[in-house]
Short mmCIF file of C-alpha atoms in Angstrom, two decimals:
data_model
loop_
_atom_site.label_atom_id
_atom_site.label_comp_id
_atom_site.label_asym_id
_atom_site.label_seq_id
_atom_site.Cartn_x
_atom_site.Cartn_y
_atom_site.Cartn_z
CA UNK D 1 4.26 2.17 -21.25
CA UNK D 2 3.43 -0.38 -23.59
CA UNK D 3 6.36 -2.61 -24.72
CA UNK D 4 6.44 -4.58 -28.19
CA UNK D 5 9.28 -6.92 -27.68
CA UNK D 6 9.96 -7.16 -31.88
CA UNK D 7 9.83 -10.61 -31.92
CA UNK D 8 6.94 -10.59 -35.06
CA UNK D 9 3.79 -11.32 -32.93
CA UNK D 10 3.32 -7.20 -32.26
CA UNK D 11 2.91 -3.82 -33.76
CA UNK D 12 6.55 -3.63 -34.53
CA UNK D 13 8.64 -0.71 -32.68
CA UNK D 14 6.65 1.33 -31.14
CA UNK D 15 8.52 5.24 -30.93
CA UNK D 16 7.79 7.99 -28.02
CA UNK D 17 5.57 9.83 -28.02
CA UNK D 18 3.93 9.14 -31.39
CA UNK D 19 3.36 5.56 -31.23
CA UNK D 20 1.63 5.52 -27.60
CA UNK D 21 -0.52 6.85 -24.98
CA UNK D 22 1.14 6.36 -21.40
CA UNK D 23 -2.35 7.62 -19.96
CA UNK D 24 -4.72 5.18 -22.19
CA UNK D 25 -2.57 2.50 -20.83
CA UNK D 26 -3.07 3.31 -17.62
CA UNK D 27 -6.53 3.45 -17.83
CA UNK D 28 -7.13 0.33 -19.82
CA UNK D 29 -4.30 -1.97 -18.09
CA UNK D 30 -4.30 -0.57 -14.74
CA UNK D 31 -7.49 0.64 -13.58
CA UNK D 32 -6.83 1.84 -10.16
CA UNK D 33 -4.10 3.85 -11.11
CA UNK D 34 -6.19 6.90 -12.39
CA UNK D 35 -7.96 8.66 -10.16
CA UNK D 36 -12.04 8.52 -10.47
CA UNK D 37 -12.62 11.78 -8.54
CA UNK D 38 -9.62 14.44 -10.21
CA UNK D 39 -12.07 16.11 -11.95
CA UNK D 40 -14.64 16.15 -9.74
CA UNK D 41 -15.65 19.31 -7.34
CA UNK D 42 -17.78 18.16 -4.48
CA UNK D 43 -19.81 20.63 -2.34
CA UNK D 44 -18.71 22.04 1.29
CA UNK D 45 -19.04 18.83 3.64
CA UNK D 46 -18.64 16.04 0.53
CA UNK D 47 -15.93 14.27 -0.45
CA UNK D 48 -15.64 12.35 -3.86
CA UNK D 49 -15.96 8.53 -3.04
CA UNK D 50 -15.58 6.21 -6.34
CA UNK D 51 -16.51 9.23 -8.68
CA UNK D 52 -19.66 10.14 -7.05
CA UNK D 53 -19.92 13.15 -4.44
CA UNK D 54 -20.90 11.65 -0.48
CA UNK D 55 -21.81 13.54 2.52
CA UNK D 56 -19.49 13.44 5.58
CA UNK D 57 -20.33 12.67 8.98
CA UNK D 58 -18.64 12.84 12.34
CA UNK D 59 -18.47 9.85 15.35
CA UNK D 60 -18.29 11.13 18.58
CA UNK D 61 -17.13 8.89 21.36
CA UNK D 62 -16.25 8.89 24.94
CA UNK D 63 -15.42 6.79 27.64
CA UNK D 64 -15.55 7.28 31.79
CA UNK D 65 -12.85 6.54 33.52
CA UNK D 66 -13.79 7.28 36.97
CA UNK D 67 -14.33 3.55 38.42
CA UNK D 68 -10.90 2.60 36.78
CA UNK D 69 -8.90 4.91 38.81
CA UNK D 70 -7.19 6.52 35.92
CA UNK D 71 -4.92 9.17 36.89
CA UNK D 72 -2.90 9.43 33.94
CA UNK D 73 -3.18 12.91 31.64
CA UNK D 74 -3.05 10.90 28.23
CA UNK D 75 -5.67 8.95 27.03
CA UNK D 76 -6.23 7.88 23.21
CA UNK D 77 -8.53 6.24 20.76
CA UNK D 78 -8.65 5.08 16.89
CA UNK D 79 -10.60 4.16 14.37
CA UNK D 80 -10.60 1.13 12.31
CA UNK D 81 -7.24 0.32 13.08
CA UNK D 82 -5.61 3.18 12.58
CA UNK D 83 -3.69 5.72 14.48
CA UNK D 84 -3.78 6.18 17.97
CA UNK D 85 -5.27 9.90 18.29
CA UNK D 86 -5.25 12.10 21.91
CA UNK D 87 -8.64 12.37 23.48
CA UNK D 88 -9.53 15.35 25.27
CA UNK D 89 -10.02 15.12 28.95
CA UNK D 90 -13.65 16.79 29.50
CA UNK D 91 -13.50 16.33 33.26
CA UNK D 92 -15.18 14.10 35.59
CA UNK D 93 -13.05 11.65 34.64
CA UNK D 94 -14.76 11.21 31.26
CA UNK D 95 -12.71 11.58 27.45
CA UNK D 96 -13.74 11.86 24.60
CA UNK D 97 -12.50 12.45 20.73
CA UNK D 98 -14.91 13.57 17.54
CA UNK D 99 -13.65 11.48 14.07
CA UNK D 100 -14.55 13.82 10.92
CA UNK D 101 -14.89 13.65 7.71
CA UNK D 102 -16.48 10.00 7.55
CA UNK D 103 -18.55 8.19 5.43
CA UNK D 104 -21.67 6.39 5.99
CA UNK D 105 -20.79 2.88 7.09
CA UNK D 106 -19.41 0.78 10.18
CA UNK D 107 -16.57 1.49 12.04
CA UNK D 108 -14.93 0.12 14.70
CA UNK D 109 -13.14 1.63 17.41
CA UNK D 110 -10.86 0.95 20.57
CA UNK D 111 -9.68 2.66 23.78
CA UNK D 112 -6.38 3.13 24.96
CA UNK D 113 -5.08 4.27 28.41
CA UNK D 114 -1.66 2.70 28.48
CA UNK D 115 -3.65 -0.60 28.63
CA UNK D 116 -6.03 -1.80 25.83
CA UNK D 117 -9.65 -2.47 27.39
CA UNK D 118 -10.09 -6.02 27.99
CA UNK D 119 -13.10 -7.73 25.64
CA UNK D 120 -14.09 -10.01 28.67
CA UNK D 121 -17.12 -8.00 29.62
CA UNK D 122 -17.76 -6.14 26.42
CA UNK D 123 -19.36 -9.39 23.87
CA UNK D 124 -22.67 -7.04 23.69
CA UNK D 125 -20.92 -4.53 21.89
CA UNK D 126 -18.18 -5.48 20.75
CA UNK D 127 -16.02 -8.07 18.74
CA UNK D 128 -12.92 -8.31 16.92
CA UNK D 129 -9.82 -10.50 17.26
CA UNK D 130 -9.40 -10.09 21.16
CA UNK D 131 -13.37 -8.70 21.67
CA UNK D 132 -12.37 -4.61 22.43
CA UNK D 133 -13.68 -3.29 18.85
CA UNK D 134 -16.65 -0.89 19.94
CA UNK D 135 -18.86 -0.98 17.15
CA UNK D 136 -20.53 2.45 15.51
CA UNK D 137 -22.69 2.87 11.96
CA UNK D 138 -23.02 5.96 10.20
CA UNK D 139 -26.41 6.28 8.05
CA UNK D 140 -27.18 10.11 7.04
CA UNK D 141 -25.86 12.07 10.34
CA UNK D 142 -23.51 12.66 12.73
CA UNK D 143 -23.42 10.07 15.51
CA UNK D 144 -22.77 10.72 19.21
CA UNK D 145 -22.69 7.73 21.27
CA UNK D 146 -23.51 7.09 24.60
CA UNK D 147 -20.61 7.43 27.07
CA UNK D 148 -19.45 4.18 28.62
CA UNK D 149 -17.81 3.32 31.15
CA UNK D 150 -13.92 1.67 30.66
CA UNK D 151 -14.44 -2.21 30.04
CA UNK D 152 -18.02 -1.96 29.83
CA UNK D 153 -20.65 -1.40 27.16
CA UNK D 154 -22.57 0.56 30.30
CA UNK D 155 -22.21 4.17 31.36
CA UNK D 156 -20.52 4.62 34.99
CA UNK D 157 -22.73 4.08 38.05
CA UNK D 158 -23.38 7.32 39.73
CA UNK D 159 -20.55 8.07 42.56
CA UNK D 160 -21.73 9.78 46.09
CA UNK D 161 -18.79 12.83 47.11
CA UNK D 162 -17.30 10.07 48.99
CA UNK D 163 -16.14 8.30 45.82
CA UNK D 164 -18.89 5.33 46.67
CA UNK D 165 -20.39 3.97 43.77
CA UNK D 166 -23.96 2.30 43.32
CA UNK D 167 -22.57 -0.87 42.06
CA UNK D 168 -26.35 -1.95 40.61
#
């Protein structure tokens, strides 16, 4: 609402709802308040960003945890910082989780299997505060990447039946 205080330096009173516009405040005063996309219909597989319609893409990642020894039946990943979601176990000791409805752009993401990963061995693709933010872009598709194994930007060495594992 706008407010004239009376005092001689305004309009003088100002009286609801003839003497102002709650809505052209908004817009003029407060510019992120209204909503650049309300009136906009975007096509199956967009989503209004900033007024304008964008594609949407999904990130596919996956992690092996054969050479940690995992044995637990919960394992979990986010995105950018934000909620832990459940991966689904795919077998093989490998999990994996598909993010939708993204944007082109970078994202980050971590692993979680009770333990965060440890960003020791992981400086070629990763960074962030403690070096365990796995780094993905999205240009104009959906992205699957590579499986890797846990604490490594590598995928798993191949194990014999005998659960030996090349080690090269």
């Amino acid at each position: 609402w706008n407010i004239d205080n009376d005092s001689g330096g305004g309009d003088g009173n100002q009286y609801a709802p003839e003497g102002f516009d709650p809505y052209e405040w908004c817009v003029i005063t407060q510019p992120g308040v209204v909503d650049p996309c309300t009136d906009i219909v975007c096509a199956d597989g967009e989503i209004c960003a900033d007024g304008t319609c964008v594609g949407t893409y999904s990130l596919t990642v996956s992690v092996d945890m054969t050479l940690e020894g995992f044995d637990g039946d919960l394992m979990d990943v986010r995105l950018d910082g934000g909620d832990w979601v459940e991966m689904t176990n795919m077998g093989d000791g490998v999990w994996s989780h598909t993010f939708t409805g993204l944007v082109a752009g970078d994202y980050a993401y971590n692993f979680y299997d009770g333990w965060y990963e440890s960003g020791d061995d992981l400086a070629a693709c990763a960074g962030g505060g403690y070096g365990n933010d796995r780094n993905a872009t999205i240009v104009d598709a959906d992205v699957t990447m590579d499986t890797v194994c846990w604490e490594s930007c590598e995928s798993c060495p191949p194990c014999d039946n005998c659960g030996t594992c090349d080690a090269d």
